[in-house]
mmCIF file of N, CA and C and ligand atoms in Angstrom:
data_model
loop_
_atom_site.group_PDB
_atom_site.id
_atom_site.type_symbol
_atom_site.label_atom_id
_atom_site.label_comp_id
_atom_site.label_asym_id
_atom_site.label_seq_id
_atom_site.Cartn_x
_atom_site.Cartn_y
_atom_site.Cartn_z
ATOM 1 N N UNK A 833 212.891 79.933 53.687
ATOM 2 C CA UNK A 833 212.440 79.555 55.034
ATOM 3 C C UNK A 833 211.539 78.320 54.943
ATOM 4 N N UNK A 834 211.919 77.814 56.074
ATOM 5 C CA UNK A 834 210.863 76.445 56.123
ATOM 6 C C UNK A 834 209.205 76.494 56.402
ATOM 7 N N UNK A 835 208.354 75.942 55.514
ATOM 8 C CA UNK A 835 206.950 76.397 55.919
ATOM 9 C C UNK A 835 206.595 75.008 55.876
ATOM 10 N N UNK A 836 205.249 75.142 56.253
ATOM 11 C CA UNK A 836 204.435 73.276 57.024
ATOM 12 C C UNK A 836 202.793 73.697 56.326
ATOM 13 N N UNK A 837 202.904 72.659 56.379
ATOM 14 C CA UNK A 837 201.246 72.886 55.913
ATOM 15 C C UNK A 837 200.221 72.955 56.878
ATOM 16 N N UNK A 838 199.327 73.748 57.264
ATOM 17 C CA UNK A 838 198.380 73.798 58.618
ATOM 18 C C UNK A 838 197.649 72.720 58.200
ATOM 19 N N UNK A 839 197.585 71.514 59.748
ATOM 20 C CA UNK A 839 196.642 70.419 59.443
ATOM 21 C C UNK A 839 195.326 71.195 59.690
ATOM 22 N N UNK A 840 194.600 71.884 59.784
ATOM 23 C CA UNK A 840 193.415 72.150 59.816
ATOM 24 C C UNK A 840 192.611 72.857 58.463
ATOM 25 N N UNK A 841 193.766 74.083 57.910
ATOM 26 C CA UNK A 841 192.936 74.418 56.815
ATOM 27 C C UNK A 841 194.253 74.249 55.748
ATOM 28 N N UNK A 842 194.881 73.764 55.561
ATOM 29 C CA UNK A 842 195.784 73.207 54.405
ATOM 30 C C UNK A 842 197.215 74.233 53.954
ATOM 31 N N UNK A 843 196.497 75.646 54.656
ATOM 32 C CA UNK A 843 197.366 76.576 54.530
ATOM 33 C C UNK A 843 199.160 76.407 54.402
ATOM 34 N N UNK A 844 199.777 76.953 53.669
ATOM 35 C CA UNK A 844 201.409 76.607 53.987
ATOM 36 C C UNK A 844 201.591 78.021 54.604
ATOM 37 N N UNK A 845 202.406 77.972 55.887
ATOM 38 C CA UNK A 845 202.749 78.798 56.775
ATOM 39 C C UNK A 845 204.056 78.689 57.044
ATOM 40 N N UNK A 846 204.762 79.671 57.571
ATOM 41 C CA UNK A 846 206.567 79.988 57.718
ATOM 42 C C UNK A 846 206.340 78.846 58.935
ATOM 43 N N UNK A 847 207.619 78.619 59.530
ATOM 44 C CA UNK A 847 207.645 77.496 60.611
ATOM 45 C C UNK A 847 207.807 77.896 62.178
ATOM 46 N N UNK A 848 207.721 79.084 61.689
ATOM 47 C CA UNK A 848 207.487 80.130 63.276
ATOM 48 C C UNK A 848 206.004 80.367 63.402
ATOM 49 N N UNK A 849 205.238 80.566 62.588
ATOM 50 C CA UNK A 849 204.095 80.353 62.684
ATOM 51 C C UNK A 849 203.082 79.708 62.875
ATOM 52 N N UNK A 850 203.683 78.273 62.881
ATOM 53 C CA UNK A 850 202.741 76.986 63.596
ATOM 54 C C UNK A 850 203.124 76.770 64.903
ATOM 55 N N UNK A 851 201.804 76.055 65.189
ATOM 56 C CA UNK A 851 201.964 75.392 66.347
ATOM 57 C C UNK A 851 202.059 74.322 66.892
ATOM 58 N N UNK A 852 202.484 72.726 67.164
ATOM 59 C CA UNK A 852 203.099 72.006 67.347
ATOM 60 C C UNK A 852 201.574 71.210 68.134
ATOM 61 N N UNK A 853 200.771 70.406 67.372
ATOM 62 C CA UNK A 853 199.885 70.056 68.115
ATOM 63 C C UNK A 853 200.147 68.612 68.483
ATOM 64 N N UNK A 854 200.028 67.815 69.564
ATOM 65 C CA UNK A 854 200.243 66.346 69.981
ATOM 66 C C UNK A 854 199.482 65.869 70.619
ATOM 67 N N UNK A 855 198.371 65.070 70.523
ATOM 68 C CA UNK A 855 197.290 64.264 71.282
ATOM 69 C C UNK A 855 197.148 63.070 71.330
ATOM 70 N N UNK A 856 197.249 62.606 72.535
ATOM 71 C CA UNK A 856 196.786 61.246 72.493
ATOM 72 C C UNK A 856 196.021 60.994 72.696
ATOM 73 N N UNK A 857 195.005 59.609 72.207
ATOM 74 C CA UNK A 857 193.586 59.613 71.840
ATOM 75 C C UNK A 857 193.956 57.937 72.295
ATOM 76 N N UNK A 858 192.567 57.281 72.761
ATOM 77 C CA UNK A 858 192.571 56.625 73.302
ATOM 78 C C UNK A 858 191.513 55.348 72.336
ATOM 79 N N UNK A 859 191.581 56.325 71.242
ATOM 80 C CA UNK A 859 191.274 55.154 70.046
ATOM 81 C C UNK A 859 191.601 55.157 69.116
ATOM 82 N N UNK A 860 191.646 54.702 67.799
ATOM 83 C CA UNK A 860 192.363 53.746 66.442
ATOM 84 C C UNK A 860 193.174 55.105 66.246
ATOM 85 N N UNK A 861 192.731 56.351 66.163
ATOM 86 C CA UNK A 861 194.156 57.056 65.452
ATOM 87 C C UNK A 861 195.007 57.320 66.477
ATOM 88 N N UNK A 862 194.846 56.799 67.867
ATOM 89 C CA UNK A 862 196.682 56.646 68.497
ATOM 90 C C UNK A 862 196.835 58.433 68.778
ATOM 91 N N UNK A 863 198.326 58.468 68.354
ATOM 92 C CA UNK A 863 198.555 60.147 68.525
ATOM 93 C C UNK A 863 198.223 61.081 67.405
ATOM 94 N N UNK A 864 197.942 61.701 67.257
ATOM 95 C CA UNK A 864 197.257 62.777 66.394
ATOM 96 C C UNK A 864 198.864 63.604 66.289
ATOM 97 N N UNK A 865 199.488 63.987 65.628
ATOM 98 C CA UNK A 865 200.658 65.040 65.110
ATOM 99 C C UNK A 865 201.078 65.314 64.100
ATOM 100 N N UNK A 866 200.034 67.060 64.048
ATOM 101 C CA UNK A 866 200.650 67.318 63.199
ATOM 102 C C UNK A 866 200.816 69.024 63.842
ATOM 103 N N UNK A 867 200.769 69.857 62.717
ATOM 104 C CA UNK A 867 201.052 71.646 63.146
ATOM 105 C C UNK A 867 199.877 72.397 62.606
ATOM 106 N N UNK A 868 199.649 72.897 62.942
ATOM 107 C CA UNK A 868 198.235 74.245 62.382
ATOM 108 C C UNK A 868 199.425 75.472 62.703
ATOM 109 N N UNK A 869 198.234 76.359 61.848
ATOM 110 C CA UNK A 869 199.137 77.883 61.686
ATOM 111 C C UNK A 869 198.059 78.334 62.844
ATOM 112 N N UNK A 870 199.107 79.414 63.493
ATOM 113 C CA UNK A 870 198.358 80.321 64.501
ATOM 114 C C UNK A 870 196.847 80.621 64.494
ATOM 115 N N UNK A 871 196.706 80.803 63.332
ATOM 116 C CA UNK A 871 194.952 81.097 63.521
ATOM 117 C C UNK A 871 194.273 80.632 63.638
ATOM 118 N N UNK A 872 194.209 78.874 63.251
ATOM 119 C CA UNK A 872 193.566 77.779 63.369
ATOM 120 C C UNK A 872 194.121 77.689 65.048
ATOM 121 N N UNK A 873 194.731 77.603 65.445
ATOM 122 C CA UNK A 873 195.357 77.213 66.531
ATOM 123 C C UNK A 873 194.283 78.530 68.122
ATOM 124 N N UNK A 874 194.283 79.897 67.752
ATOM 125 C CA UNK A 874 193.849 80.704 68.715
ATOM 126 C C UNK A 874 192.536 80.334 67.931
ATOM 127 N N UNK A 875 191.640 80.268 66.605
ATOM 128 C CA UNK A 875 190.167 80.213 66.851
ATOM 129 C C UNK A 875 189.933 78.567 67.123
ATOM 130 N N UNK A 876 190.698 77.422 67.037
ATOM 131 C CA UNK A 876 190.291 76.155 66.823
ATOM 132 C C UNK A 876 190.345 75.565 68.375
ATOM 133 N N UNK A 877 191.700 75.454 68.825
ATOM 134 C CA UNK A 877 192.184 75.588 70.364
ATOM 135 C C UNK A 877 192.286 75.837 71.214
ATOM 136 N N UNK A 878 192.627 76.517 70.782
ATOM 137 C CA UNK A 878 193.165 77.792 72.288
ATOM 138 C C UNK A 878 191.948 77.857 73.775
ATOM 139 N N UNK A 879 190.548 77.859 72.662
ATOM 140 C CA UNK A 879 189.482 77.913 73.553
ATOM 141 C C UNK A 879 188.819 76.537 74.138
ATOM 142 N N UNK A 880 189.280 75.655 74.043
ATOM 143 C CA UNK A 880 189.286 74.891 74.206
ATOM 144 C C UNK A 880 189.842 74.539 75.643
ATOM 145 N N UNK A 881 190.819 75.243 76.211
ATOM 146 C CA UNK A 881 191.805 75.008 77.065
ATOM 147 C C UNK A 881 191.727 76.066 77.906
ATOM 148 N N UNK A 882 190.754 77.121 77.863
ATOM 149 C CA UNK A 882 190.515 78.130 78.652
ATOM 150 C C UNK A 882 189.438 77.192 79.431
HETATM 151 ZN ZN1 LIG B 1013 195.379 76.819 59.547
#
């Protein structure tokens, strides 16, 4: 199975298990893309957007 490396804590995770992050930023690093694994994603994110 295909796994990705979580951009947040380096983790390698199955590819059902990440999450697909895309930001655009409105300075020098442009779009930000990469994937975090679920857990980085519900403690890093998620709250963020609540
Ligand atoms: Zn992670």
């Amino acid at each position: 199975m295909a796994v990705e490396a979580c951009g947040m804590c380096s983790r390698e995770v199955p590819f059902d298990e990440t999450v697909h992050v895309l930001v655009h930023t409105h300075g020098e690093s442009g779009v930000i893309d990469r994937y975090v694994c679920r857990t980085c994603y519900e403690s890093e994110l998620e709250p963020l957007f609540e």
